[in-house]
Tab-separated table of C-alpha atoms and ligand atoms in Angstrom:
chain	number	residue	atom	x	y	z
A	1	MET	CA	-9.098	-99.123	8.238
A	2	GLU	CA	-12.172	-98.056	6.644
A	3	THR	CA	-15.461	-98.010	8.914
A	4	ILE	CA	-18.659	-98.935	7.460
A	5	LEU	CA	-22.143	-98.272	9.048
A	6	ILE	CA	-24.571	-100.923	8.295
A	7	THR	CA	-28.281	-99.994	9.524
A	8	GLY	CA	-30.716	-102.714	10.504
A	9	GLY	CA	-28.141	-105.407	10.594
A	10	ALA	CA	-29.922	-107.413	13.165
A	11	GLY	CA	-32.714	-107.872	10.815
A	12	PHE	CA	-33.208	-110.726	8.224
A	13	ILE	CA	-31.249	-109.198	5.210
A	14	GLY	CA	-29.178	-107.054	7.367
A	15	SER	CA	-27.922	-109.836	9.348
A	16	HIS	CA	-26.709	-111.957	6.134
A	17	LEU	CA	-25.100	-108.764	4.731
A	18	THR	CA	-23.299	-107.931	8.101
A	19	ARG	CA	-21.945	-111.619	8.307
A	20	LEU	CA	-20.655	-111.296	4.771
A	21	PHE	CA	-18.954	-108.039	5.276
A	22	VAL	CA	-17.500	-108.996	8.481
A	23	ASN	CA	-16.108	-112.450	7.325
A	24	LYS	CA	-14.886	-111.340	3.908
A	25	TYR	CA	-13.518	-107.967	4.811
A	26	PRO	CA	-11.224	-108.079	7.858
A	27	ASN	CA	-9.837	-104.671	6.824
A	28	TYR	CA	-13.112	-103.031	7.273
A	29	LYS	CA	-14.446	-102.211	10.623
A	30	ILE	CA	-18.250	-102.810	10.656
A	31	VAL	CA	-20.770	-100.724	13.050
A	32	ASN	CA	-23.971	-102.282	12.974
A	33	LEU	CA	-26.895	-99.651	14.112
A	34	ASP	CA	-30.038	-101.330	14.817
A	35	ALA	CA	-33.130	-100.333	16.982
A	36	LEU	CA	-33.820	-103.746	17.742
A	37	THR	CA	-37.473	-103.655	17.114
A	38	TYR	CA	-39.676	-106.821	17.024
A	39	ALA	CA	-37.833	-107.527	13.692
A	40	GLY	CA	-34.335	-107.144	15.023
A	41	ASN	CA	-32.647	-109.947	16.861
A	42	LEU	CA	-29.002	-110.191	18.105
A	43	ASN	CA	-29.354	-114.094	17.865
A	44	ASN	CA	-29.081	-113.532	14.095
A	45	LEU	CA	-25.554	-112.517	14.507
A	46	ARG	CA	-24.218	-115.055	17.204
A	47	ASP	CA	-21.471	-116.483	15.106
A	48	ILE	CA	-19.652	-112.927	14.407
A	49	GLU	CA	-20.654	-111.007	17.558
A	50	ASN	CA	-16.875	-111.190	18.920
A	51	ALA	CA	-15.403	-110.660	15.726
A	52	PRO	CA	-12.594	-108.028	16.064
A	53	ASN	CA	-13.789	-105.792	13.227
A	54	TYR	CA	-17.376	-105.793	14.402
A	55	GLN	CA	-19.357	-103.478	16.694
A	56	PHE	CA	-23.151	-103.472	17.546
A	57	VAL	CA	-24.726	-100.048	18.642
A	58	LYS	CA	-28.295	-99.962	19.691
A	59	GLY	CA	-30.282	-96.907	18.490
A	60	ASP	CA	-32.854	-95.181	16.364
A	61	ILE	CA	-31.944	-93.975	12.834
A	62	THR	CA	-34.770	-91.374	13.106
A	63	ASP	CA	-32.692	-89.800	16.080
A	64	MET	CA	-30.780	-87.225	13.928
A	65	GLU	CA	-28.589	-85.941	16.743
A	66	PHE	CA	-27.576	-89.582	17.638
A	67	VAL	CA	-26.786	-90.420	14.088
A	68	LYS	CA	-24.785	-87.184	13.604
A	69	ASN	CA	-22.863	-88.167	16.811
A	70	LEU	CA	-22.208	-91.797	15.750
A	71	PHE	CA	-20.645	-90.355	12.331
A	72	ALA	CA	-18.737	-87.923	14.500
A	73	THR	CA	-17.260	-90.921	16.531
A	74	HIS	CA	-16.688	-93.374	13.922
A	75	HIS	CA	-15.989	-91.402	10.643
A	76	PHE	CA	-17.766	-93.756	8.291
A	77	SER	CA	-16.646	-93.757	4.803
A	78	GLY	CA	-19.731	-96.018	3.763
A	79	VAL	CA	-23.204	-96.766	4.745
A	80	LEU	CA	-25.257	-99.657	3.885
A	81	HIS	CA	-28.656	-98.788	4.764
A	82	CYS	CA	-31.015	-101.960	5.336
A	83	ALA	CA	-32.945	-100.548	8.458
A	84	ALA	CA	-36.672	-100.259	7.500
A	85	GLU	CA	-40.229	-101.368	8.543
A	86	SER	CA	-40.564	-104.100	6.185
A	87	HIS	CA	-44.005	-105.982	6.378
A	88	VAL	CA	-46.672	-104.742	3.906
A	89	ASP	CA	-49.542	-106.069	6.363
A	90	ARG	CA	-48.192	-104.083	9.205
A	91	SER	CA	-47.965	-100.978	6.987
A	92	ILE	CA	-51.807	-101.391	6.144
A	93	ALA	CA	-52.431	-101.332	9.938
A	94	ASP	CA	-50.013	-98.682	10.843
A	95	PRO	CA	-48.683	-96.614	7.822
A	96	LEU	CA	-47.085	-93.721	10.125
A	97	ALA	CA	-44.682	-95.955	11.611
A	98	PHE	CA	-43.530	-96.795	7.983
A	99	VAL	CA	-43.192	-93.097	7.387
A	100	ARG	CA	-41.171	-92.380	10.385
A	101	THR	CA	-38.569	-95.198	9.832
A	102	ASN	CA	-38.279	-95.379	6.071
A	103	VAL	CA	-38.641	-91.867	5.214
A	104	ILE	CA	-37.551	-89.692	8.100
A	105	GLY	CA	-34.823	-92.513	9.162
A	106	THR	CA	-33.355	-92.495	5.632
A	107	VAL	CA	-33.463	-88.649	5.490
A	108	SER	CA	-31.898	-88.342	8.948
A	109	LEU	CA	-29.007	-90.789	7.849
A	110	LEU	CA	-28.626	-88.928	4.413
A	111	GLN	CA	-28.327	-85.587	6.202
A	112	ALA	CA	-25.757	-86.789	8.735
A	113	ALA	CA	-23.717	-88.247	5.878
A	114	LYS	CA	-24.084	-85.235	3.904
A	115	GLU	CA	-22.645	-82.934	6.651
A	116	HIS	CA	-19.956	-85.245	7.805
A	117	TRP	CA	-18.746	-85.766	4.267
A	118	LYS	CA	-19.235	-82.088	2.981
A	119	GLU	CA	-15.366	-81.340	2.790
A	120	ASN	CA	-14.562	-84.394	0.754
A	121	MET	CA	-16.980	-86.770	-0.715
A	122	GLU	CA	-14.114	-88.696	-2.427
A	123	GLY	CA	-14.217	-92.340	-1.589
A	124	LYS	CA	-17.508	-92.144	0.335
A	125	LEU	CA	-20.784	-94.123	-0.414
A	126	PHE	CA	-24.454	-93.999	0.716
A	127	TYR	CA	-25.818	-97.425	-0.478
A	128	HIS	CA	-29.521	-97.594	-0.127
A	129	ILE	CA	-31.222	-100.948	-0.071
A	130	SER	CA	-34.550	-100.981	-1.671
A	131	THR	CA	-37.317	-103.073	-3.201
A	132	ASP	CA	-39.015	-103.922	-6.270
A	133	GLU	CA	-42.427	-103.053	-4.780
A	134	VAL	CA	-41.638	-99.361	-5.621
A	135	TYR	CA	-42.462	-100.227	-9.308
A	136	GLY	CA	-46.127	-101.209	-8.444
A	137	SER	CA	-47.819	-104.377	-9.827
A	138	LEU	CA	-47.390	-106.248	-13.009
A	139	GLY	CA	-50.041	-107.966	-15.137
A	140	ASP	CA	-49.460	-111.192	-16.552
A	141	GLU	CA	-46.570	-110.085	-18.915
A	142	GLY	CA	-43.483	-107.951	-18.449
A	143	PHE	CA	-40.857	-107.170	-16.005
A	144	PHE	CA	-39.577	-104.191	-13.631
A	145	THR	CA	-36.404	-102.750	-15.214
A	146	GLU	CA	-34.513	-99.755	-13.874
A	147	GLU	CA	-36.425	-97.376	-16.229
A	148	THR	CA	-39.923	-98.521	-14.994
A	149	ALA	CA	-41.807	-95.574	-13.525
A	150	TYR	CA	-42.446	-95.801	-9.778
A	151	ASP	CA	-45.887	-96.534	-8.931
A	152	PRO	CA	-46.330	-97.635	-5.207
A	153	ARG	CA	-49.402	-98.993	-3.997
A	154	SER	CA	-49.070	-100.007	-0.377
A	155	PRO	CA	-48.085	-97.641	2.438
A	156	TYR	CA	-44.994	-99.765	2.676
A	157	SER	CA	-43.965	-99.540	-0.919
A	158	ALA	CA	-44.929	-95.829	-0.861
A	159	SER	CA	-42.697	-95.123	2.011
A	160	LYS	CA	-39.811	-97.093	0.331
A	161	ALA	CA	-40.394	-95.130	-2.900
A	162	SER	CA	-40.160	-91.868	-1.104
A	163	SER	CA	-36.970	-92.902	0.686
A	164	ASP	CA	-35.492	-93.888	-2.855
A	165	HIS	CA	-36.500	-90.359	-4.133
A	166	PHE	CA	-34.607	-88.678	-1.271
A	167	VAL	CA	-31.712	-90.623	-1.955
A	168	ARG	CA	-31.591	-89.569	-5.475
A	169	ALA	CA	-32.386	-85.917	-4.308
A	170	TYR	CA	-29.305	-85.823	-2.039
A	171	HIS	CA	-27.213	-87.194	-5.000
A	172	HIS	CA	-28.505	-84.475	-7.478
A	173	THR	CA	-28.687	-81.695	-5.196
A	174	TYR	CA	-25.621	-82.026	-2.749
A	175	HIS	CA	-23.549	-84.426	-4.957
A	176	LEU	CA	-23.863	-87.047	-2.139
A	177	PRO	CA	-22.227	-90.427	-3.810
A	178	VAL	CA	-25.193	-92.791	-3.533
A	179	LYS	CA	-26.157	-96.145	-5.196
A	180	ILE	CA	-29.534	-97.967	-4.862
A	181	SER	CA	-30.416	-101.345	-5.578
A	182	ASN	CA	-34.123	-102.716	-5.713
A	183	CYS	CA	-34.613	-106.400	-4.919
A	184	SER	CA	-37.462	-108.980	-5.321
A	185	ASN	CA	-38.807	-111.161	-2.579
A	186	ASN	CA	-36.071	-112.756	-0.489
A	187	TYR	CA	-36.224	-115.841	1.589
A	188	GLY	CA	-33.637	-117.997	3.677
A	189	PRO	CA	-32.518	-118.597	7.372
A	190	PHE	CA	-33.432	-115.748	10.076
A	191	HIS	CA	-36.539	-114.587	8.038
A	192	PHE	CA	-39.106	-113.477	10.488
A	193	PRO	CA	-42.108	-115.723	10.502
A	194	GLU	CA	-44.684	-113.094	9.653
A	195	LYS	CA	-43.478	-113.289	5.937
A	196	LEU	CA	-45.261	-116.085	3.769
A	197	ILE	CA	-42.303	-118.571	3.572
A	198	PRO	CA	-41.098	-118.827	7.245
A	199	LEU	CA	-44.910	-118.414	8.433
A	200	CYS	CA	-45.933	-121.463	6.540
A	201	ILE	CA	-42.749	-123.557	7.380
A	202	HIS	CA	-43.618	-122.651	11.193
A	203	ASN	CA	-47.354	-123.644	10.799
A	204	ILE	CA	-46.630	-126.762	8.769
A	205	ILE	CA	-44.112	-127.817	11.737
A	206	ASN	CA	-47.088	-127.154	14.070
A	207	LYS	CA	-49.907	-128.325	11.963
A	208	LYS	CA	-51.651	-124.992	11.849
A	209	PRO	CA	-53.593	-123.556	9.079
A	210	LEU	CA	-51.725	-122.048	6.079
A	211	PRO	CA	-53.376	-118.767	5.353
A	212	ILE	CA	-53.496	-118.040	1.722
A	213	TYR	CA	-54.697	-114.573	0.829
A	214	GLY	CA	-57.376	-114.515	-1.815
A	215	LYS	CA	-56.942	-117.069	-4.449
A	216	GLY	CA	-53.357	-117.552	-4.084
A	217	GLU	CA	-52.864	-116.391	-7.623
A	218	ASN	CA	-50.460	-113.497	-6.950
A	219	VAL	CA	-47.006	-113.854	-8.038
A	220	ARG	CA	-43.781	-113.171	-6.407
A	221	ASP	CA	-40.134	-113.547	-7.856
A	222	TRP	CA	-38.030	-115.251	-5.056
A	223	LEU	CA	-34.185	-114.910	-4.332
A	224	PHE	CA	-32.232	-116.676	-1.793
A	225	VAL	CA	-31.087	-113.970	0.817
A	226	GLU	CA	-27.499	-114.952	0.580
A	227	ASP	CA	-27.487	-114.203	-3.350
A	228	HIS	CA	-29.177	-110.885	-2.477
A	229	VAL	CA	-26.339	-109.815	-0.171
A	230	ARG	CA	-23.527	-111.008	-2.701
A	231	ALA	CA	-25.341	-108.638	-5.178
A	232	ILE	CA	-25.134	-105.934	-2.791
A	233	ASP	CA	-21.476	-106.502	-2.173
A	234	THR	CA	-20.761	-106.523	-5.988
A	235	ILE	CA	-22.654	-103.376	-6.518
A	236	TYR	CA	-21.078	-101.750	-3.317
A	237	HIS	CA	-17.606	-102.330	-4.631
A	238	LYS	CA	-18.030	-102.189	-8.464
A	239	GLY	CA	-21.477	-100.375	-9.338
A	240	LYS	CA	-21.390	-96.780	-10.678
A	241	ILE	CA	-22.173	-93.804	-8.271
A	242	GLY	CA	-25.633	-92.467	-8.806
A	243	GLU	CA	-26.960	-95.679	-10.412
A	244	THR	CA	-29.633	-98.009	-9.635
A	245	TYR	CA	-29.537	-101.669	-9.994
A	246	ASN	CA	-32.462	-104.082	-10.057
A	247	ILE	CA	-31.715	-107.561	-8.300
A	248	GLY	CA	-33.846	-110.697	-8.932
A	249	GLY	CA	-33.557	-114.368	-9.862
A	250	HIS	CA	-35.980	-114.781	-12.648
A	251	ASN	CA	-37.983	-117.256	-10.378
A	252	GLU	CA	-41.857	-116.424	-10.294
A	253	TRP	CA	-44.038	-118.628	-8.269
A	254	THR	CA	-47.782	-118.163	-7.525
A	255	ASN	CA	-48.194	-118.060	-3.756
A	256	ILE	CA	-50.272	-121.437	-3.998
A	257	ALA	CA	-47.614	-123.175	-6.123
A	258	LEU	CA	-45.023	-122.106	-3.785
A	259	VAL	CA	-46.861	-123.079	-0.550
A	260	LYS	CA	-47.721	-126.517	-2.080
A	261	GLU	CA	-43.882	-127.116	-3.021
A	262	LEU	CA	-43.271	-126.248	0.635
A	263	CYS	CA	-45.714	-128.795	1.750
A	264	HIS	CA	-44.345	-131.518	-0.570
A	265	GLN	CA	-40.799	-130.909	0.642
A	266	MET	CA	-41.824	-130.692	4.311
A	267	ASP	CA	-43.933	-133.813	4.328
A	268	GLN	CA	-40.592	-135.631	2.944
A	269	LYS	CA	-38.445	-134.121	5.510
A	270	LEU	CA	-40.860	-134.659	8.369
A	271	GLY	CA	-41.670	-138.292	7.388
A	272	ARG	CA	-45.351	-137.500	6.849
A	273	GLU	CA	-47.640	-138.787	4.169
A	274	ALA	CA	-47.724	-137.202	0.843
A	275	GLY	CA	-50.395	-134.630	0.765
A	276	GLU	CA	-50.675	-134.249	4.433
A	277	SER	CA	-49.553	-130.632	4.806
A	278	GLU	CA	-51.427	-129.542	1.877
A	279	GLN	CA	-54.701	-130.209	3.905
A	280	LEU	CA	-53.669	-127.287	6.195
A	281	ILE	CA	-54.054	-124.785	3.229
A	282	THR	CA	-56.797	-122.302	4.066
A	283	TYR	CA	-57.873	-119.610	1.926
A	284	VAL	CA	-58.390	-116.251	3.821
A	285	LYS	CA	-59.482	-112.641	3.163
A	286	ASP	CA	-57.290	-111.093	0.448
A	287	ARG	CA	-54.595	-108.419	1.690
A	288	ALA	CA	-55.988	-104.699	0.822
A	289	GLY	CA	-54.655	-103.541	-2.521
A	290	HIS	CA	-52.810	-106.641	-2.892
A	291	ASP	CA	-50.124	-106.274	-5.670
A	292	LEU	CA	-50.831	-109.041	-8.326
A	293	ARG	CA	-47.360	-109.764	-9.680
A	294	TYR	CA	-43.675	-108.661	-9.385
A	295	ALA	CA	-41.005	-109.748	-11.578
A	296	ILE	CA	-37.528	-108.333	-11.995
A	297	ASP	CA	-35.315	-107.718	-15.075
A	298	ALA	CA	-31.861	-108.004	-13.640
A	299	THR	CA	-29.932	-107.915	-17.073
A	300	LYS	CA	-28.072	-104.633	-16.077
A	301	LEU	CA	-26.590	-106.206	-12.944
A	302	LYS	CA	-25.944	-109.412	-14.813
A	303	GLU	CA	-24.209	-107.615	-18.077
A	304	GLU	CA	-22.453	-104.819	-16.236
A	305	LEU	CA	-21.253	-106.349	-13.103
A	306	GLY	CA	-21.403	-110.228	-13.774
A	307	TRP	CA	-23.710	-111.058	-11.078
A	308	MET	CA	-25.665	-114.335	-11.109
A	309	PRO	CA	-27.902	-116.050	-8.497
A	310	SER	CA	-26.161	-119.341	-7.434
A	311	LEU	CA	-29.064	-121.497	-6.259
A	312	GLN	CA	-32.196	-123.009	-7.967
A	313	PHE	CA	-35.323	-122.308	-5.933
A	314	GLU	CA	-35.953	-125.750	-5.052
A	315	GLU	CA	-32.586	-126.334	-3.584
A	316	GLY	CA	-32.813	-122.936	-1.744
A	317	LEU	CA	-36.125	-123.824	-0.264
A	318	SER	CA	-34.789	-127.301	0.795
A	319	LYS	CA	-31.691	-125.491	2.546
A	320	THR	CA	-34.162	-122.894	4.220
A	321	ILE	CA	-36.419	-125.586	5.544
A	322	ASP	CA	-33.468	-127.378	7.033
A	323	TRP	CA	-32.232	-124.303	8.716
A	324	TYR	CA	-35.787	-123.869	10.242
A	325	LEU	CA	-35.936	-127.490	11.455
A	326	ASN	CA	-32.269	-127.294	12.779
A	327	ASN	CA	-33.018	-123.920	14.528
A	328	SER	CA	-36.323	-124.618	16.545
A	329	GLU	CA	-35.149	-122.487	19.471
A	330	TRP	CA	-34.689	-119.696	17.245
A	331	LEU	CA	-38.239	-120.100	15.800
A	332	ALA	CA	-39.621	-120.792	19.291
A	333	ASN	CA	-37.864	-117.497	20.607
A	334	VAL	CA	-39.307	-115.261	17.857
A	335	THR	CA	-42.804	-116.571	17.796
A	336	SER	CA	-43.310	-116.059	21.670
A	337	GLY	CA	-44.456	-112.961	23.238
A	338	ASP	CA	-45.485	-110.032	20.927
A	339	TYR	CA	-45.608	-112.323	17.844
A	340	GLN	CA	-48.499	-114.281	19.308
A	341	LYS	CA	-50.528	-110.966	19.713
A	342	TYR	CA	-49.579	-109.852	16.103
A	343	TYR	CA	-50.557	-113.238	14.719
A	344	THR	CA	-54.013	-113.305	16.513
A	345	SER	CA	-54.849	-109.711	15.445
A	346	LEU	CA	-54.230	-110.622	11.714
A	347	TYR	CA	-55.255	-114.172	11.499
A	348	GLY	CA	-57.468	-114.901	14.617
A	349	ALA	CA	-56.587	-117.512	17.009
B	1	LIG	P1	-36.533	-106.716	8.498
B	1	LIG	O1	-37.738	-106.337	8.956
B	1	LIG	O2	-36.115	-108.218	8.795
B	1	LIG	O3	-35.250	-106.073	9.467
B	1	LIG	C1	-35.483	-104.615	9.652
B	1	LIG	C2	-34.276	-104.106	10.728
B	1	LIG	O4	-34.359	-102.916	10.705
B	1	LIG	C3	-34.483	-104.781	11.999
B	1	LIG	O5	-33.346	-105.372	12.655
B	1	LIG	C4	-35.078	-103.787	12.947
B	1	LIG	O6	-34.840	-103.737	14.176
B	1	LIG	C5	-34.315	-102.618	12.221
B	1	LIG	N1	-34.853	-101.187	12.339
B	1	LIG	C6	-36.490	-101.048	12.290
B	1	LIG	N2	-36.639	-99.729	12.423
B	1	LIG	C7	-35.392	-99.154	13.030
B	1	LIG	C8	-35.048	-97.719	13.560
B	1	LIG	N3	-36.090	-96.739	13.316
B	1	LIG	N4	-33.749	-97.729	13.558
B	1	LIG	C9	-32.884	-98.449	13.506
B	1	LIG	N5	-33.046	-99.969	13.145
B	1	LIG	C10	-34.384	-100.093	12.780
B	1	LIG	O7	-36.232	-106.310	7.214
B	1	LIG	P2	-35.527	-107.050	5.949
B	1	LIG	O8	-36.550	-108.100	5.305
B	1	LIG	O9	-34.250	-107.793	6.335
B	1	LIG	O10	-35.347	-105.977	4.945
B	1	LIG	C11	-34.144	-105.099	5.005
B	1	LIG	C12	-34.307	-104.059	3.930
B	1	LIG	O11	-34.385	-104.654	2.713
B	1	LIG	C13	-35.397	-103.204	3.977
B	1	LIG	O12	-35.046	-101.846	3.724
B	1	LIG	C14	-36.430	-103.552	2.905
B	1	LIG	O13	-37.164	-102.639	2.473
B	1	LIG	C15	-35.479	-104.265	2.054
B	1	LIG	N6	-35.935	-105.249	1.148
B	1	LIG	C16	-36.424	-106.479	1.572
B	1	LIG	C17	-36.771	-107.456	0.893
B	1	LIG	C18	-37.417	-108.753	1.624
B	1	LIG	O14	-37.788	-109.831	0.713
B	1	LIG	N7	-37.256	-109.103	2.703
B	1	LIG	C19	-36.773	-107.475	-0.470
B	1	LIG	C20	-36.208	-106.395	-1.101
B	1	LIG	C21	-35.844	-105.251	-0.418
B	2	LIG	O1	-40.765	-107.686	-3.235
B	2	LIG	C1	-39.816	-107.476	-2.056
B	2	LIG	C2	-40.957	-107.472	-0.821
B	2	LIG	O2	-41.041	-108.697	-0.568
B	2	LIG	C3	-40.000	-106.639	0.171
B	2	LIG	O3	-39.917	-105.357	-0.189
B	2	LIG	C4	-40.789	-106.672	1.550
B	2	LIG	O4	-40.167	-106.185	2.610
B	2	LIG	C5	-41.166	-108.132	1.825
B	2	LIG	O5	-41.852	-108.283	2.982
B	2	LIG	C6	-41.867	-108.750	0.709
B	2	LIG	O6	-43.204	-108.407	0.508
B	2	LIG	P1	-44.583	-109.225	0.321
B	2	LIG	O7	-45.524	-108.581	0.485
B	2	LIG	O8	-44.318	-109.734	-1.257
B	2	LIG	O9	-44.036	-110.609	1.027
B	2	LIG	P2	-44.882	-111.403	2.092
B	2	LIG	O10	-44.030	-112.764	2.564
B	2	LIG	O11	-45.578	-110.646	3.062
B	2	LIG	O12	-46.291	-112.055	1.133
B	2	LIG	C7	-45.733	-112.792	-0.145
B	2	LIG	C8	-46.981	-113.165	-1.018
B	2	LIG	O13	-47.872	-114.126	-0.012
B	2	LIG	C9	-47.874	-111.965	-0.892
B	2	LIG	O14	-48.609	-112.120	-2.234
B	2	LIG	C10	-49.006	-112.003	0.038
B	2	LIG	C11	-49.099	-113.552	0.347
B	2	LIG	N1	-49.418	-114.037	1.685
B	2	LIG	C12	-48.598	-113.389	2.758
B	2	LIG	C13	-48.843	-113.956	4.034
B	2	LIG	C14	-47.851	-113.248	5.243
B	2	LIG	C15	-50.319	-114.800	1.956
B	2	LIG	O15	-51.081	-115.231	1.040
B	2	LIG	N2	-50.609	-115.114	3.182
B	2	LIG	C16	-49.799	-114.803	4.293
B	2	LIG	O16	-50.152	-115.109	5.427
């Protein structure tokens, strides 16, 4: 039985990835290493926590001795590296936390993998999950391809770009077998409500203001999280060693258009009058250094590996809203305590 390490498996994307691998591959043992920061939540994995091929380990990827011991115990043949500090606004407030986890944490994992696999790298794989934000910001035209030069502009994207560079450096210098994917904005169940879509769902339910940064004209390219983890599965098993793959759904929305669509769907689902939730839209101070537009060209993934997104955005958004409406306990749980302090510090009362 192969043993695969997933880092950050208690987070948003990591929990979907862990669920997919545990259910689809009973012959893999999946070890989920997560520090359970504010963003990590074992309630995201209740349905698989007792699966015979799953094990959770609480620990910090920046603790290299700990990570090396974990490799020595489990003899991983693969790593799916998802753990990160992931929120741009938090990176503006505290860049060093992002350097620590995203850069030092990634290098500590790379080092442990290199040392553990040094006698035989055959059949091994270090898969690094990254973001389209490393490419910087687009104007009104064009798309990010795998050849686009890196131009990160926030402490978050700079830390992710740095981690991507380290992954490639370990491949070129030590022949570590690696793959990288850079994905656009994800949405779906278990998304922490500091990010735009779940934050607005939470605030619409509670009739609280919907904070739109600047004029709401920034554009993001949204992909349903289950389509992202299907792409990771495809790349993990079929992609070429040493390669990078962009993942995205050709689904661009300005923030204001997206939030209006959310209001429209939620008014219908909550039995409110048409236009009621749009009244909650509130323009607030812009994010510092706010990237204007992200848009991914995923042709390579489609043509070489046959991956396509499965859902139209309106359908994915509807499924996502339904999930939040049916999981009010999950939402109440993650929006208590520290979340309240964070929310007040960013948006006021
Ligand atoms: P998330 O913030 O929801 O989850 C991150 C997880 O990592 C949490 O479970 C947290 O506890 C864990 N973690 C944080 N620091 C850790 C540490 N030092 N040691 C061990 N575990 C730690 O993040 P997400 O949105 O699921 O993103 C996952 C990955 O995907 C990240 O690498 C992110 O850069 C990338 N990504 C995210 C998106 C998106 O739209 N959310 C898009 C593209 C790429
Ligand atoms: O592109 C991939 C990236 O997408 C991931 O790498 C990041 O981990 C993920 O957080 C996400 O980054 P964004 O900054 O694009 O996502 P966020 O949900 O924070 O913001 C989406 C857009 O909405 C962005 O233009 C900022 C804006 N926004 C966000 C919040 C939280 C608002 O207008 N108001 C808000 O309250």
